[in-house]
PDB file of C-alpha atoms and ligand atoms in Angstrom:
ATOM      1  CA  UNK A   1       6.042  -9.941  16.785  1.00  0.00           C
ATOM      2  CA  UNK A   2       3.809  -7.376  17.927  1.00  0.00           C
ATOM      3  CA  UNK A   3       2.670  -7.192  21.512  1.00  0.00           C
ATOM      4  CA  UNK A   4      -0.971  -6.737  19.912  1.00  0.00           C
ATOM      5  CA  UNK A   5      -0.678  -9.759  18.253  1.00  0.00           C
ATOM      6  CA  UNK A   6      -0.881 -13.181  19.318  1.00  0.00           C
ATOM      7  CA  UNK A   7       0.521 -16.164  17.331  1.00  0.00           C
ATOM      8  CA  UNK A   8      -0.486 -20.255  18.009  1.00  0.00           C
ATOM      9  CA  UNK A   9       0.495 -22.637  15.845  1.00  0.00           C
ATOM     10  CA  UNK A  10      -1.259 -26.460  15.277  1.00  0.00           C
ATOM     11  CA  UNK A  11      -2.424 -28.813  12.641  1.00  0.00           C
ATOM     12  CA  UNK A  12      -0.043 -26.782  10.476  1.00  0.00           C
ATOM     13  CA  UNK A  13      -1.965 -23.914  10.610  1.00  0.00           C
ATOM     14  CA  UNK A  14      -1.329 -20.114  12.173  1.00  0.00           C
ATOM     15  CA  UNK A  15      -3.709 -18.589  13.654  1.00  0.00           C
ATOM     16  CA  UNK A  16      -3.001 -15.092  14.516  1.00  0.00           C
ATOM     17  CA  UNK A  17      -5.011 -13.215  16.510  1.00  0.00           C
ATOM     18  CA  UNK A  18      -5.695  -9.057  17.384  1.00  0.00           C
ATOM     19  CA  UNK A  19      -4.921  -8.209  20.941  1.00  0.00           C
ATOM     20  CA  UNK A  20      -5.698  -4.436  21.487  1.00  0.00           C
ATOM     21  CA  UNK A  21      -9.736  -4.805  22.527  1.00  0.00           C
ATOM     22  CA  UNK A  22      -9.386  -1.568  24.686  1.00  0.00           C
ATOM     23  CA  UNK A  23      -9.028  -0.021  21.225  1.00  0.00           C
ATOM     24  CA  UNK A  24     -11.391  -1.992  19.509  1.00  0.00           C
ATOM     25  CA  UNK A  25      -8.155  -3.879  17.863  1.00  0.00           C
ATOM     26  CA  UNK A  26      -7.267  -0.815  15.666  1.00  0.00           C
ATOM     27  CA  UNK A  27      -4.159  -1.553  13.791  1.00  0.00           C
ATOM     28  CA  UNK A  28      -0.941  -0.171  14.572  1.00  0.00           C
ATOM     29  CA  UNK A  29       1.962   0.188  12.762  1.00  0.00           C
ATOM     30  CA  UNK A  30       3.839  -2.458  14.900  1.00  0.00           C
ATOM     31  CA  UNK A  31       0.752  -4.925  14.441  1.00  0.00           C
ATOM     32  CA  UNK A  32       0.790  -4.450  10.844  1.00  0.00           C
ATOM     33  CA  UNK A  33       5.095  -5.490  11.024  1.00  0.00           C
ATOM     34  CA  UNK A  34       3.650  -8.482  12.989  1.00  0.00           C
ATOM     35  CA  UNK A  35       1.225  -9.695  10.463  1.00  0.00           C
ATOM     36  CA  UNK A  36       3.811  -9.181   7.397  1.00  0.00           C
ATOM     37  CA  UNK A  37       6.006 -11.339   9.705  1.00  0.00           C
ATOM     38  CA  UNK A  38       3.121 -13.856  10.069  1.00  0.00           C
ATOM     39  CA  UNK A  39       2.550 -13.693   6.470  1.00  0.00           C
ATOM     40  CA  UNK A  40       6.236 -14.049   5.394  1.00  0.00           C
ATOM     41  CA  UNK A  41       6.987 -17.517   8.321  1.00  0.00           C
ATOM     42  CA  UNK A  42       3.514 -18.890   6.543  1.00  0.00           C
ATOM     43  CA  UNK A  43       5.303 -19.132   3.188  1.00  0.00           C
ATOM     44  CA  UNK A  44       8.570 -20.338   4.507  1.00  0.00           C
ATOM     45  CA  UNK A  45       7.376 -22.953   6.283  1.00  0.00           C
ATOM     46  CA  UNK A  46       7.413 -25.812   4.522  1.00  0.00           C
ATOM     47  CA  UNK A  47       5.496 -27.580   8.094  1.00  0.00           C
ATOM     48  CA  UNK A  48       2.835 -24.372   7.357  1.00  0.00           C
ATOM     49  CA  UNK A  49      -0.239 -24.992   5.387  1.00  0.00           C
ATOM     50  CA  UNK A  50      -3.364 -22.323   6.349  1.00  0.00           C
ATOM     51  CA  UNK A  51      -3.257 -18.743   7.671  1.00  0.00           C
ATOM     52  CA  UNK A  52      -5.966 -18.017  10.032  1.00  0.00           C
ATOM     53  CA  UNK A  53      -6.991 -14.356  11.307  1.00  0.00           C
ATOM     54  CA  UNK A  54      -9.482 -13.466  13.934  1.00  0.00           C
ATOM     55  CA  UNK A  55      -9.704 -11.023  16.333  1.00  0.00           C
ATOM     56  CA  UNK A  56     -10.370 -10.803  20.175  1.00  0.00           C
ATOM     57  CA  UNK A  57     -12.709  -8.693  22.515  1.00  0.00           C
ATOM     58  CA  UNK A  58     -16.238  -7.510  20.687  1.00  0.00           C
ATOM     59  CA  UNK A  59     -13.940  -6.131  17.354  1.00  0.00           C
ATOM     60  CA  UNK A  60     -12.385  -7.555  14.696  1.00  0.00           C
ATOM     61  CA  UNK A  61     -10.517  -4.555  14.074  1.00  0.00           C
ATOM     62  CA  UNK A  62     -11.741  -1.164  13.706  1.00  0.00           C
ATOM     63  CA  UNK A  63      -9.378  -0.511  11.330  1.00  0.00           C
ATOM     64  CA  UNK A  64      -6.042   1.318  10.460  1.00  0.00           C
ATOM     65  CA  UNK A  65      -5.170   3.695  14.416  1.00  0.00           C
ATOM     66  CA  UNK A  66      -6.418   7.222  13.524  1.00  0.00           C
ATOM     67  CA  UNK A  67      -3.527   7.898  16.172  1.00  0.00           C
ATOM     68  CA  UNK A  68      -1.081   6.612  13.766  1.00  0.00           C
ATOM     69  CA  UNK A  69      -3.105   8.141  10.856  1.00  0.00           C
ATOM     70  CA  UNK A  70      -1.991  11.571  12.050  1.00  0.00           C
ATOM     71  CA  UNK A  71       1.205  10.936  13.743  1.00  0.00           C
ATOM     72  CA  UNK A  72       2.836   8.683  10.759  1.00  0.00           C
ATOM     73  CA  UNK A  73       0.736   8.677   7.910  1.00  0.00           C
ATOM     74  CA  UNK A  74       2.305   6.121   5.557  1.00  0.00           C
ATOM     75  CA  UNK A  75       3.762   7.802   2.190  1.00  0.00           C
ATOM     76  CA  UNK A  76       5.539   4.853   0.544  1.00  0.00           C
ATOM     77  CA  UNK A  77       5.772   1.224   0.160  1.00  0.00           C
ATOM     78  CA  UNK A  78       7.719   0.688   2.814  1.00  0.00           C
ATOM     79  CA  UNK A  79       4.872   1.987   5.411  1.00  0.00           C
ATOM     80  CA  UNK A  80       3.919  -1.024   7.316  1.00  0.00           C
ATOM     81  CA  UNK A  81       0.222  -0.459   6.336  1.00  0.00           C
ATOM     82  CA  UNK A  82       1.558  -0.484   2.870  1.00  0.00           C
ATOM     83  CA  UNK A  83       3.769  -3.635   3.293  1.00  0.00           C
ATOM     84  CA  UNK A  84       0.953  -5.413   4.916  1.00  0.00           C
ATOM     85  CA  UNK A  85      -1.588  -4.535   2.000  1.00  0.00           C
ATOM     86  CA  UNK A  86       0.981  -5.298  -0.520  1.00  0.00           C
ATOM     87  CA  UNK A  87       1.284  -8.755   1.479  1.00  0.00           C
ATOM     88  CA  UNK A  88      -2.076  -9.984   1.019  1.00  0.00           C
ATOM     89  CA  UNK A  89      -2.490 -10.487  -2.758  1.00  0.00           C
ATOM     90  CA  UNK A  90       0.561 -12.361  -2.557  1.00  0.00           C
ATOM     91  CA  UNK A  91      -0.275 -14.661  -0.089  1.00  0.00           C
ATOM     92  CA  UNK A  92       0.079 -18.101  -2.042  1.00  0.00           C
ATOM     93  CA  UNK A  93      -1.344 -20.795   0.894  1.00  0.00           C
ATOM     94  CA  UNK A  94      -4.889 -20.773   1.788  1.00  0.00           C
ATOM     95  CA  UNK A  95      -5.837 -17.640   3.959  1.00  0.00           C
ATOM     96  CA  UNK A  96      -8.812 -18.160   5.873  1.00  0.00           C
ATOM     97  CA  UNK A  97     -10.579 -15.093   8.200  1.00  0.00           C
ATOM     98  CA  UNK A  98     -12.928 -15.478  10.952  1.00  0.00           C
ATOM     99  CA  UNK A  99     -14.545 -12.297  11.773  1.00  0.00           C
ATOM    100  CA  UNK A 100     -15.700 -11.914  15.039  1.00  0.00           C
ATOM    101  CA  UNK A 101     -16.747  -8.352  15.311  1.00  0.00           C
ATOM    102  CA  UNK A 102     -16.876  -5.059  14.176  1.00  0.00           C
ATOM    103  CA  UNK A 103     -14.797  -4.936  10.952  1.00  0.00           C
ATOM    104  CA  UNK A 104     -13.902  -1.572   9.795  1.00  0.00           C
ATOM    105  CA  UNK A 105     -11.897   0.216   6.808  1.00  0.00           C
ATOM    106  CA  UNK A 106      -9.310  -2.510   6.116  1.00  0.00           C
ATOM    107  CA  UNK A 107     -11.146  -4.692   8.271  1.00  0.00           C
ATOM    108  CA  UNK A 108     -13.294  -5.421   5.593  1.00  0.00           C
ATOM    109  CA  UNK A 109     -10.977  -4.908   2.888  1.00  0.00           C
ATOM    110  CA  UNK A 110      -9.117  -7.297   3.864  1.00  0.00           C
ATOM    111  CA  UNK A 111     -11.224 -10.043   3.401  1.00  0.00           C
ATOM    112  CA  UNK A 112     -11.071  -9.405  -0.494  1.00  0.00           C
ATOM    113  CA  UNK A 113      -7.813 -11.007  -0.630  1.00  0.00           C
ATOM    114  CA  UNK A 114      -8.930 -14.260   1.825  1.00  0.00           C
ATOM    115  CA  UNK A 115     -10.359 -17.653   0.726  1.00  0.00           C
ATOM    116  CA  UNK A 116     -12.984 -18.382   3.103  1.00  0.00           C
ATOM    117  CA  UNK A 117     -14.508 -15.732   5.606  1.00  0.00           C
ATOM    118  CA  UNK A 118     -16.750 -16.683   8.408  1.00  0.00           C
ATOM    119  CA  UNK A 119     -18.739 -14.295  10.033  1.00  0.00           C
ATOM    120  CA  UNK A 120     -20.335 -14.420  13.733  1.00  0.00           C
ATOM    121  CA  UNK A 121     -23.579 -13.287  13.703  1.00  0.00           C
ATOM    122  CA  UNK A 122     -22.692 -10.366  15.771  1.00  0.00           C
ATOM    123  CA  UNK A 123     -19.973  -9.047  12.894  1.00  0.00           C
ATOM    124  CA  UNK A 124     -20.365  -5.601  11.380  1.00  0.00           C
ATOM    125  CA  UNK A 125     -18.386  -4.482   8.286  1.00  0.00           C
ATOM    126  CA  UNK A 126     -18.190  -0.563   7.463  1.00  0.00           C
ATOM    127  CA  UNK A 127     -15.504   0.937   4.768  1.00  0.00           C
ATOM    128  CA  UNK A 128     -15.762   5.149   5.371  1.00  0.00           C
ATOM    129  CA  UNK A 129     -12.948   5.827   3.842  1.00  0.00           C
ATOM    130  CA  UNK A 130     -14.894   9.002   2.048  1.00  0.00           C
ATOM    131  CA  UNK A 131     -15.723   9.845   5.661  1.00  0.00           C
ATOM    132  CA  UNK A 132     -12.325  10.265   6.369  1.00  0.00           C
ATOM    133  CA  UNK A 133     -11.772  12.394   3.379  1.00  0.00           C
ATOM    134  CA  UNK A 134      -9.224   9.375   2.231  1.00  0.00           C
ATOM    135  CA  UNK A 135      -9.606   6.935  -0.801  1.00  0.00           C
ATOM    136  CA  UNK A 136     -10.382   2.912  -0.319  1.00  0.00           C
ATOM    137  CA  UNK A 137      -7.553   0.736  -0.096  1.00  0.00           C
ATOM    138  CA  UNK A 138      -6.346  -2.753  -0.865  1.00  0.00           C
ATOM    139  CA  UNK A 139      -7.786  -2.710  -4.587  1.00  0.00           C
ATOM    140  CA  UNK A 140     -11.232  -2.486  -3.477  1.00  0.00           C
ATOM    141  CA  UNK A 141     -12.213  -0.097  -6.221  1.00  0.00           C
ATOM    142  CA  UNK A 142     -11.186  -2.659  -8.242  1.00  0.00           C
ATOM    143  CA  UNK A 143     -12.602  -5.851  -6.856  1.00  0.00           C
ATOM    144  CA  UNK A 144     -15.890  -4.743  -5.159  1.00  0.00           C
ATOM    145  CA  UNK A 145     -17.515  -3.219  -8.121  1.00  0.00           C
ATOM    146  CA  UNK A 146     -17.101  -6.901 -10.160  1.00  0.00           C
ATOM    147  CA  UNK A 147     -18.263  -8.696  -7.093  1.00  0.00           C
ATOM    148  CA  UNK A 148     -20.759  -7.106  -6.258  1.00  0.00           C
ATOM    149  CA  UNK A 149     -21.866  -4.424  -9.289  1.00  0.00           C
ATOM    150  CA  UNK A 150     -21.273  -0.951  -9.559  1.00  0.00           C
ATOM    151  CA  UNK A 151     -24.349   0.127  -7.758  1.00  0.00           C
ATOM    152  CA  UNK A 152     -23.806  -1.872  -4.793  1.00  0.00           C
ATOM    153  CA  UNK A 153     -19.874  -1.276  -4.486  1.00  0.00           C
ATOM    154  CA  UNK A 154     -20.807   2.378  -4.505  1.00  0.00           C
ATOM    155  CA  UNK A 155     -23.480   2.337  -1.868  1.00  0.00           C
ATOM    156  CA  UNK A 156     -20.792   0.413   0.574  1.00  0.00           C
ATOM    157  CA  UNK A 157     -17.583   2.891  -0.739  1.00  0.00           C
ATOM    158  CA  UNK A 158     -19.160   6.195  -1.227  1.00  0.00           C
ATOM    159  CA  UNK A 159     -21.980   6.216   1.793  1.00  0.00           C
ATOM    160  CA  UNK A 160     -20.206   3.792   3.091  1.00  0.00           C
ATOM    161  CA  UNK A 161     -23.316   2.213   4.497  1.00  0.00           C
ATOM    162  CA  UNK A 162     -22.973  -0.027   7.293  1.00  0.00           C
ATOM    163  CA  UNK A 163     -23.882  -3.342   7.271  1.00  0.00           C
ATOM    164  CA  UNK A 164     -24.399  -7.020   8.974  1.00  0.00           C
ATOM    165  CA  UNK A 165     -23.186 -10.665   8.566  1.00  0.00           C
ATOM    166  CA  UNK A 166     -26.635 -11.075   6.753  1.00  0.00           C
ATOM    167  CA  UNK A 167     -26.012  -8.519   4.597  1.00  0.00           C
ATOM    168  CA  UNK A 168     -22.390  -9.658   4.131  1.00  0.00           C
ATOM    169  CA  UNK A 169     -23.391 -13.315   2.678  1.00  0.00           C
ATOM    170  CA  UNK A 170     -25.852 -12.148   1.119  1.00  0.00           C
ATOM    171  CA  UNK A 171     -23.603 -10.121  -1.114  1.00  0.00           C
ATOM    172  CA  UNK A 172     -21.002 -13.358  -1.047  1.00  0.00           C
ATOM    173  CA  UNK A 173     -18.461 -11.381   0.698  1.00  0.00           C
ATOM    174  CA  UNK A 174     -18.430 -13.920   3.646  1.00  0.00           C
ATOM    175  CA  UNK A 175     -18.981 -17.875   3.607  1.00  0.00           C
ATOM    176  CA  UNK A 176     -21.034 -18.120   6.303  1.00  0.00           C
ATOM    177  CA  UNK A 177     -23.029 -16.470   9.487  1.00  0.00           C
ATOM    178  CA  UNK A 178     -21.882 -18.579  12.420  1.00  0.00           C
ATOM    179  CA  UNK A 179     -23.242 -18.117  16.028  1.00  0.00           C
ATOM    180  CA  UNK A 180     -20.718 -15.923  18.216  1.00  0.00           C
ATOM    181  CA  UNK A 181     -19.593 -19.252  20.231  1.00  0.00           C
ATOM    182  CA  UNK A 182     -19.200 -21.312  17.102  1.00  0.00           C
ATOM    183  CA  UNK A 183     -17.153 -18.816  15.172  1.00  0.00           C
ATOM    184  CA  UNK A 184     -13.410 -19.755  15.860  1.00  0.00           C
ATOM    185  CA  UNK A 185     -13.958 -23.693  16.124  1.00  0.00           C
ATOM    186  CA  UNK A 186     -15.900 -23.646  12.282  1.00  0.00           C
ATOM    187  CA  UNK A 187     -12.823 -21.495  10.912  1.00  0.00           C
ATOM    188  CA  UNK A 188     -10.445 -23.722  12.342  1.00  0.00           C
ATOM    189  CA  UNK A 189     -12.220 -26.603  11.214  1.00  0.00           C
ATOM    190  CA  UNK A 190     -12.463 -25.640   7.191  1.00  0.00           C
ATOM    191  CA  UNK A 191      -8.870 -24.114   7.770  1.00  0.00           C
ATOM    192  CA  UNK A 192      -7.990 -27.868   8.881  1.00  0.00           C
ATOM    193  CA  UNK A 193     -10.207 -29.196   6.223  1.00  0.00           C
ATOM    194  CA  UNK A 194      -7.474 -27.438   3.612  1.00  0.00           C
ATOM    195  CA  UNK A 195      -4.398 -28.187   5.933  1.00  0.00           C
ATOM    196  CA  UNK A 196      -4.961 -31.830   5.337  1.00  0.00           C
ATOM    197  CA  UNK A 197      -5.554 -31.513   1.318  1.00  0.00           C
ATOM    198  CA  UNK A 198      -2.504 -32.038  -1.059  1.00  0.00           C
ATOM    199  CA  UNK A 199      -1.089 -28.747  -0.635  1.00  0.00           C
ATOM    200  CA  UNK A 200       0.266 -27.906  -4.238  1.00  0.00           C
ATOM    201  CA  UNK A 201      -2.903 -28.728  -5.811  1.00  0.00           C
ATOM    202  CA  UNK A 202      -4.939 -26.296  -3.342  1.00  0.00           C
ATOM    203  CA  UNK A 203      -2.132 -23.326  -3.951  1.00  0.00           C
ATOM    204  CA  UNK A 204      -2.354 -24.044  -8.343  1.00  0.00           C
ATOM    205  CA  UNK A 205      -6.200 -24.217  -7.316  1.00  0.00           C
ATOM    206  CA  UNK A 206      -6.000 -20.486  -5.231  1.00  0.00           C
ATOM    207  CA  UNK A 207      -4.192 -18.966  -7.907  1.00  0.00           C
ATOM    208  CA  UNK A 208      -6.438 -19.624 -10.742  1.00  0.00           C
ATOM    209  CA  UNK A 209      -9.820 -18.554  -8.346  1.00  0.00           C
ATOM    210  CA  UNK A 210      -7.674 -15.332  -8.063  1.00  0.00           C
ATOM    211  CA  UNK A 211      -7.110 -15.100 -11.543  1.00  0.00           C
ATOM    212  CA  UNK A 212      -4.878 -12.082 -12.691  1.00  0.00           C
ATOM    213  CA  UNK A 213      -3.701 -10.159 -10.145  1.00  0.00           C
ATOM    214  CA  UNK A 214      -1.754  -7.287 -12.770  1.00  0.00           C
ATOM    215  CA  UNK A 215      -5.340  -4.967 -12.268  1.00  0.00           C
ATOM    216  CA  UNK A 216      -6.044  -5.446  -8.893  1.00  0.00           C
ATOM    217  CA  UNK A 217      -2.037  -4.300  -8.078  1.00  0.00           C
ATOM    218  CA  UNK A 218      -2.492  -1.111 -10.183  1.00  0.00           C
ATOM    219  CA  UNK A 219      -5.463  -0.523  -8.421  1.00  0.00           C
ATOM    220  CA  UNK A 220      -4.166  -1.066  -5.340  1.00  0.00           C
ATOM    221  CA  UNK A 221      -1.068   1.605  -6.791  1.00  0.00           C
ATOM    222  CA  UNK A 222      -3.158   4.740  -7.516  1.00  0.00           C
ATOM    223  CA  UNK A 223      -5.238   3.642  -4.527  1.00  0.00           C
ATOM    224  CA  UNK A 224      -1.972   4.126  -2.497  1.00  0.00           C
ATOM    225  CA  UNK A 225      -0.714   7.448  -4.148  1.00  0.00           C
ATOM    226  CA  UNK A 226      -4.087   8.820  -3.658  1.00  0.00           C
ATOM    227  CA  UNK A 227      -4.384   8.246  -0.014  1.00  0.00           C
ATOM    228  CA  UNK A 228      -0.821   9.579   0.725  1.00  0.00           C
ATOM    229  CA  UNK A 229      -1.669  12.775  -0.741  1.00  0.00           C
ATOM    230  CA  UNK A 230      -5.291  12.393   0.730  1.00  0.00           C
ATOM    231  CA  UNK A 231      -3.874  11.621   4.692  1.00  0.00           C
ATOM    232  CA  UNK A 232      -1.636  14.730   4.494  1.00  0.00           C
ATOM    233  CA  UNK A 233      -4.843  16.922   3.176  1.00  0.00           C
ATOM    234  CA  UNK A 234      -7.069  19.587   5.393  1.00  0.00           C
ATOM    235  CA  UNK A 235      -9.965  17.660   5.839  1.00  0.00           C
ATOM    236  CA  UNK A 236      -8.394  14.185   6.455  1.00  0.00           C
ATOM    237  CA  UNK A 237      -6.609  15.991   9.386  1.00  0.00           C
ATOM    238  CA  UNK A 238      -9.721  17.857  10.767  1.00  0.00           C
ATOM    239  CA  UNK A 239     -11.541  14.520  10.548  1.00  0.00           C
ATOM    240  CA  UNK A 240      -8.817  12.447  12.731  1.00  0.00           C
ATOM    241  CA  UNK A 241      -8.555  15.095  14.973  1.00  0.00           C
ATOM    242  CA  UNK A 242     -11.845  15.711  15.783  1.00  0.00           C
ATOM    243  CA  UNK A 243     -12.082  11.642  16.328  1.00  0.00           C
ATOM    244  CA  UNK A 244      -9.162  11.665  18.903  1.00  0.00           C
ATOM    245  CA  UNK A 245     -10.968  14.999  20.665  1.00  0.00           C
ATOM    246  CA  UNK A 246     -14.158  12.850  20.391  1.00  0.00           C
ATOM    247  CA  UNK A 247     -16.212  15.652  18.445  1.00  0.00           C
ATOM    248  CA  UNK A 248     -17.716  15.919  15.087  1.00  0.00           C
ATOM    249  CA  UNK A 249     -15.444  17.280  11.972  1.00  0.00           C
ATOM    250  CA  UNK A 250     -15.921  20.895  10.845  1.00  0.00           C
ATOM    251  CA  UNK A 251     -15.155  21.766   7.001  1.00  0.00           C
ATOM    252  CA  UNK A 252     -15.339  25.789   6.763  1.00  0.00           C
TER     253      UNK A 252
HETATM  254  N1  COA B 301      -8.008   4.262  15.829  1.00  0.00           N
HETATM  255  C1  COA B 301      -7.643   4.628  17.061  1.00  0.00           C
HETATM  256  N2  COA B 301      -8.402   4.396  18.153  1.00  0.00           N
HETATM  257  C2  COA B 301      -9.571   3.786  17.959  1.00  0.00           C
HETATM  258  C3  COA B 301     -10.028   3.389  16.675  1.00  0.00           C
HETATM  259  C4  COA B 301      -9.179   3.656  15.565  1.00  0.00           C
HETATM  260  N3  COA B 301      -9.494   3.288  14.348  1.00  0.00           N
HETATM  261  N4  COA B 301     -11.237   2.814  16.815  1.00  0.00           N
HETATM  262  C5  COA B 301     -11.543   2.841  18.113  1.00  0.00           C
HETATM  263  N5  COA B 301     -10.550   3.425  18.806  1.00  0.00           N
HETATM  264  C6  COA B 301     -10.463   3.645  20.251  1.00  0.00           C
HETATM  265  C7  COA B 301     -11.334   4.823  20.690  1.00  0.00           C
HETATM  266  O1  COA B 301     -10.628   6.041  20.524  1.00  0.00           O
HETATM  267  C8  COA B 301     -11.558   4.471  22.141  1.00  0.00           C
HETATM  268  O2  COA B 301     -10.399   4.799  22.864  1.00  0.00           O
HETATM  269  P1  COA B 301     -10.518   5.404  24.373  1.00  0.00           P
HETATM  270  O3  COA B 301     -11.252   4.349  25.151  1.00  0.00           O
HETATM  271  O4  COA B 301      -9.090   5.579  24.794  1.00  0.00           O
HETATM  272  O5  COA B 301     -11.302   6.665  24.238  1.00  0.00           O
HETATM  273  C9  COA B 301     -11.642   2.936  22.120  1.00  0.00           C
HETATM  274  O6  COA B 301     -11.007   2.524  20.923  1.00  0.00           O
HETATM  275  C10 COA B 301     -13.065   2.414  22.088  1.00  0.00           C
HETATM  276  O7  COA B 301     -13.733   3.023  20.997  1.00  0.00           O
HETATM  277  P2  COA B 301     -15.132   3.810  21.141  1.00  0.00           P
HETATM  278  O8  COA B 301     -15.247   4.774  20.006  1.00  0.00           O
HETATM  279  O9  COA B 301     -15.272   4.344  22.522  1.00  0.00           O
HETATM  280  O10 COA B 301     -16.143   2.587  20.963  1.00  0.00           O
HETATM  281  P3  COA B 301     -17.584   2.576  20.298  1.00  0.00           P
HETATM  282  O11 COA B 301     -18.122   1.212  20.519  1.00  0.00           O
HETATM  283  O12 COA B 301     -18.382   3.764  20.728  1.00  0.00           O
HETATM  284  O13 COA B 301     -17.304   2.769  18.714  1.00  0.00           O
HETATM  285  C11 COA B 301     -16.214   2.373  16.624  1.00  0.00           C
HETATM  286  C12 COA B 301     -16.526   1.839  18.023  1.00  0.00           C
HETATM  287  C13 COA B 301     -15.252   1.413  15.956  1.00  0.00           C
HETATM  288  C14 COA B 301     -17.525   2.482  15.799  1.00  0.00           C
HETATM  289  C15 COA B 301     -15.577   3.778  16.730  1.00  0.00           C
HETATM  290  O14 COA B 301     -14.493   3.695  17.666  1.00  0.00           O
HETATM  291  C16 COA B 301     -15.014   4.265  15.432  1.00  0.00           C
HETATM  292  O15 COA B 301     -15.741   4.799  14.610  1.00  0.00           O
HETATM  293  N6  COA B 301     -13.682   4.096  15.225  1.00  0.00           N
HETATM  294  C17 COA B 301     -13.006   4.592  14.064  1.00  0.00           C
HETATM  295  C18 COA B 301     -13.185   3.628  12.923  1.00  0.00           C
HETATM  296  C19 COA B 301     -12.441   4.120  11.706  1.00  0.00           C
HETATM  297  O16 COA B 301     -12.800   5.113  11.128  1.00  0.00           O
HETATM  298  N7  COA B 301     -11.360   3.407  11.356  1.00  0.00           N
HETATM  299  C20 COA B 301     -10.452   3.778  10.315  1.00  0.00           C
HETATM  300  C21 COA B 301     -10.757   3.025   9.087  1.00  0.00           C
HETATM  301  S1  COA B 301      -9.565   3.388   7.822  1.00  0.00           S
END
């Protein structure tokens, strides 16, 4: 497991937690190993009913390292962002986020693919992925335009407009706006809530709320082919760059 990830397990649920708050919990290729290992024990373990996610510090994660952007950007499936993305549509047992922070990029795309989201009131979601002259990820394309309409999905994915926990449950992209201090104990509490439920009826149950999962993979396909060539491009480059030198991007 990674070092930038901690793991507690009780009442038959994981939680697993980002550790890297010095980097606002940007994801690294070892964290995203870690959580495909988290994922994978979950559905093992017979004794393991609920996967829980949170993060630590002020951040929930500020998404995929721009580091790790430029020194390995991922190409195939076997990239551990792409193993971890693949991972979450097939997550079968109830996946439950609490988001307790800044939530960037896959940050918020993540939460597409959980069951129940809870928000602290503090929590900020952002997806620039056109910013970073890449494509979105994890089938958003796909999945935000039919939750939210066209019009909506584009104002989030192509100005990738900023937004609150308000704003976020508003849109039903989150359950619930929880004060800061409350956050953790009302995730764990709903994620114990399902724990204790008859467990095959609440997987049958997930599986037809997720309906067919066919488009959102081939989605989540070209997605992945277009950001592979899109990493390795001019701009995306110039645009990581200039974040690790702390200065804007320049395109001549
Ligand atoms: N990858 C790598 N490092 C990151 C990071 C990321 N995605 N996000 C933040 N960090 C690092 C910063 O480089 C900084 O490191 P340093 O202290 O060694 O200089 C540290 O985390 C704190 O971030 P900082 O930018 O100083 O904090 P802030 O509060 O001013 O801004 C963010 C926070 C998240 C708004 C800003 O860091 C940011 O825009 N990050 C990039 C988000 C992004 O584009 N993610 C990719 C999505 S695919």
């Amino acid at each position: 497991m990674s070092e930038h990830l901690s793991v507690e397990i009780a009442h038959r649920i994981m939680t697993v937690r980002f550790e890297r708050p010095q980097k606002k919990n940007a994801l690294t290729r070892d964290m995203y190993r870690g959580l495909v290992e988290a994922i994978k024990t979950v559905a093992e373990d017979d004794g393991l009913r609920v996967l829980l996610l949170t993060g630590s510090g002020d951040s929930f994660t500020a998404g995929n390292d721009i580091n790790d952007f430029l020194q390995y950007p991922p190409s195939d499936e076997a990239s551990p962002v792409n193993a971890f993305l693949a991972a979450l549509p097939a997550i079968e047992k109830p996946f439950v986020v609490a988001v307790n922070g800044l939530a960037v990029g896959i940050g918020t795309t993540m939460l597409l693919h959980a069951d129940l989201v809870y928000a602290a009131q503090s929590a900020r979601f952002k997806m620039p992925f056109v910013d970073l002259a890449i494509v979105p990820e994890a089938g958003s394309t796909f999945l935000l335009p039919r939750m939210l309409g066209r019009a909506k999905a584009s104002e989030l994915l192509l100005l990738a407009k900023e937004f609150d926990a308000a704003e976020a449950e508003a849109l039903g992209l989150v359950n619930a706006v929880v004060p800061d201090d409350e956050l953790f104990e009302r995730a764990m509490e709903a994620a114990r809530a399902l724990a204790a439920k008859p467990p095959q009826a609440v997987k049958l149950t997930k599986k037809l709320l997720r309906g067919h999962q066919e488009p959102v993979l081939k989605a989540m396909a070209e997605e992945g082919k277009l950001i592979a060539e899109r990493i390795r491009s001019e701009e995306a480059r110039e645009v990581f760059t200039a974040f690790m030198e702390k200065r804007p991007p320049k395109f001549d």
